[in-house]
Amino acid sequence: MSPEPLLPSALQLLLWHSALWMVQEATPLGPPSSLPQSFLLKCLEQVRKVQADGAALQERLTGCLRQLHSGLFLYQGLLQALAGISPELAPTLDMLQLDITDFAINIWQQMEDVGMAPAVPPTQGTMPTFTSAFQRRAGGTLVASNLQSFLEVAYRALRHFTKP
């Protein structure tokens, strides 16, 4: 086995160790009695403000991710309802279904990782049934158009969270 695959793991371990060391260094050891009471009270006020700001950001992010997951989950069902739309479109529809499913799973896993996932996963509601080829084609056009609009809004919302 060549040493190259170990390098990223070793580098990642070193970075994690450095991050944990910085956290340990930044952790207060206890309230020193030599500081003025007014200074300590001001620091406490600032800590509460930062905590409130962090909680507000997490709340907004949680709402955004839940809406995103719910929308992706809805489109999973709508794309499944389009099965058999046409032999020419079947491979594209299958790939789109897989991409939407992977995206929804990724969002759900991220929400679970940070403890933001709802206790009960969403359930799929009643999906339309397209009984004719025309209905599948018309439904496919509407679903594709609405999915595109949904993804554009989702992209803008996620970009908003990446900006400083």
XYZ file of C-alpha atoms in Angstrom:
164
model
C 0.000 0.000 0.000
C 1.388 3.410 -0.937
C 1.737 6.177 1.698
C -0.480 8.669 -0.223
C -3.866 7.421 1.123
C -2.591 7.736 4.690
C -1.543 11.349 4.203
C -5.104 12.772 4.074
C -6.074 10.747 7.161
C -2.987 11.844 9.061
C -3.516 15.448 7.995
C -7.166 15.274 9.038
C -6.188 13.820 12.430
C -3.629 16.597 12.904
C -6.205 19.257 12.011
C -8.742 17.778 14.448
C -6.097 17.660 17.165
C -5.181 21.299 16.492
C -8.838 22.353 16.596
C -9.413 20.539 19.880
C -6.249 22.061 21.330
C -7.474 25.550 20.389
C -10.852 24.856 22.027
C -9.091 23.661 25.165
C -6.929 26.782 25.212
C -9.990 29.021 24.781
C -11.995 27.402 27.575
C -12.129 29.600 30.672
C -10.591 28.007 33.746
C -12.882 29.673 36.253
C -13.870 33.152 37.392
C -10.792 35.019 38.581
C -11.593 37.119 41.617
C -9.280 39.948 40.579
C -11.526 41.171 37.751
C -14.020 43.984 38.432
C -17.626 42.879 38.910
C -18.836 45.304 36.197
C -16.468 43.705 33.673
C -17.688 40.201 34.546
C -21.327 41.265 34.244
C -20.651 42.831 30.842
C -18.930 39.619 29.716
C -21.907 37.558 30.881
C -24.236 39.835 28.941
C -22.122 39.404 25.807
C -22.072 35.620 26.231
C -25.883 35.569 26.489
C -26.174 37.737 23.369
C -23.855 35.475 21.381
C -25.784 32.414 22.604
C -29.081 34.019 21.566
C -27.659 34.939 18.145
C -26.368 31.379 17.696
C -29.745 29.932 18.692
C -31.530 32.270 16.249
C -29.184 31.253 13.435
C -29.679 27.575 14.230
C -33.459 28.082 14.248
C -33.358 29.740 10.816
C -31.060 27.060 9.464
C -33.251 24.315 10.914
C -36.340 25.808 9.267
C -34.555 26.131 5.953
C -33.253 22.560 6.019
C -36.645 21.145 7.043
C -38.379 22.998 4.212
C -35.718 21.867 1.786
C -36.044 18.253 2.915
C -39.859 18.385 2.777
C -39.751 19.787 -0.746
C -37.259 17.164 -1.916
C -39.375 14.453 -0.302
C -42.456 15.755 -2.152
C -40.611 15.764 -5.479
C -39.395 12.202 -4.847
C -43.039 11.111 -4.815
C -43.990 13.214 -7.822
C -41.109 11.817 -9.857
C -42.124 8.273 -8.885
C -45.645 9.038 -10.102
C -44.186 9.855 -13.515
C -42.778 6.347 -13.981
C -43.425 5.160 -17.518
C -43.563 8.681 -18.946
C -41.715 7.498 -22.052
C -38.927 5.058 -22.891
C -36.720 7.926 -24.111
C -37.066 9.873 -20.859
C -36.859 6.896 -18.483
C -33.053 7.052 -17.986
C -33.162 10.803 -17.311
C -36.111 10.428 -14.944
C -34.353 7.590 -13.102
C -31.191 9.671 -12.705
C -33.203 12.666 -11.505
C -35.021 10.488 -8.964
C -31.702 9.168 -7.653
C -30.233 12.673 -7.418
C -33.262 14.040 -5.560
C -33.289 11.022 -3.225
C -29.560 11.391 -2.502
C -29.977 15.107 -1.856
C -32.918 14.482 0.524
C -30.978 11.777 2.382
C -27.942 14.059 2.669
C -30.043 16.886 4.122
C -31.728 14.472 6.569
C -28.377 13.039 7.687
C -26.983 16.532 8.229
C -30.013 17.435 10.326
C -29.557 14.244 12.363
C -25.835 14.902 12.819
C -26.487 18.280 14.409
C -29.583 17.162 16.319
C -32.048 19.159 14.216
C -33.996 16.302 12.606
C -37.631 15.904 13.631
C -38.337 12.908 15.857
C -40.594 11.414 13.181
C -39.456 11.314 9.551
C -41.962 12.698 7.033
C -44.398 10.371 5.316
C -45.368 10.602 1.688
C -48.859 11.946 1.121
C -51.151 10.948 -1.706
C -49.472 11.428 -5.044
C -51.294 11.976 -8.311
C -51.807 9.034 -10.608
C -51.277 9.682 -14.258
C -53.449 7.212 -16.129
C -52.652 8.205 -19.691
C -49.534 9.002 -21.657
C -50.785 12.552 -22.132
C -51.282 13.007 -18.373
C -47.769 11.691 -17.707
C -46.260 14.067 -20.287
C -48.259 17.064 -19.038
C -47.540 16.114 -15.408
C -43.874 15.659 -16.269
C -43.713 19.154 -17.733
C -45.341 20.668 -14.653
C -43.243 18.651 -12.205
C -39.991 19.472 -14.036
C -40.836 23.178 -14.194
C -41.838 23.373 -10.525
C -38.839 21.285 -9.460
C -36.541 23.669 -11.318
C -38.130 26.666 -9.564
C -37.903 24.912 -6.190
C -34.215 24.121 -6.694
C -33.464 27.717 -7.707
C -35.077 29.005 -4.499
C -33.266 26.330 -2.462
C -29.971 27.325 -4.048
C -30.510 30.998 -3.215
C -31.478 30.145 0.370
C -28.422 27.938 0.888
C -26.155 30.556 -0.702
C -27.551 33.081 1.764
C -26.233 30.926 4.634
C -22.760 30.716 3.085
C -22.299 34.474 2.891
C -20.555 36.201 5.805
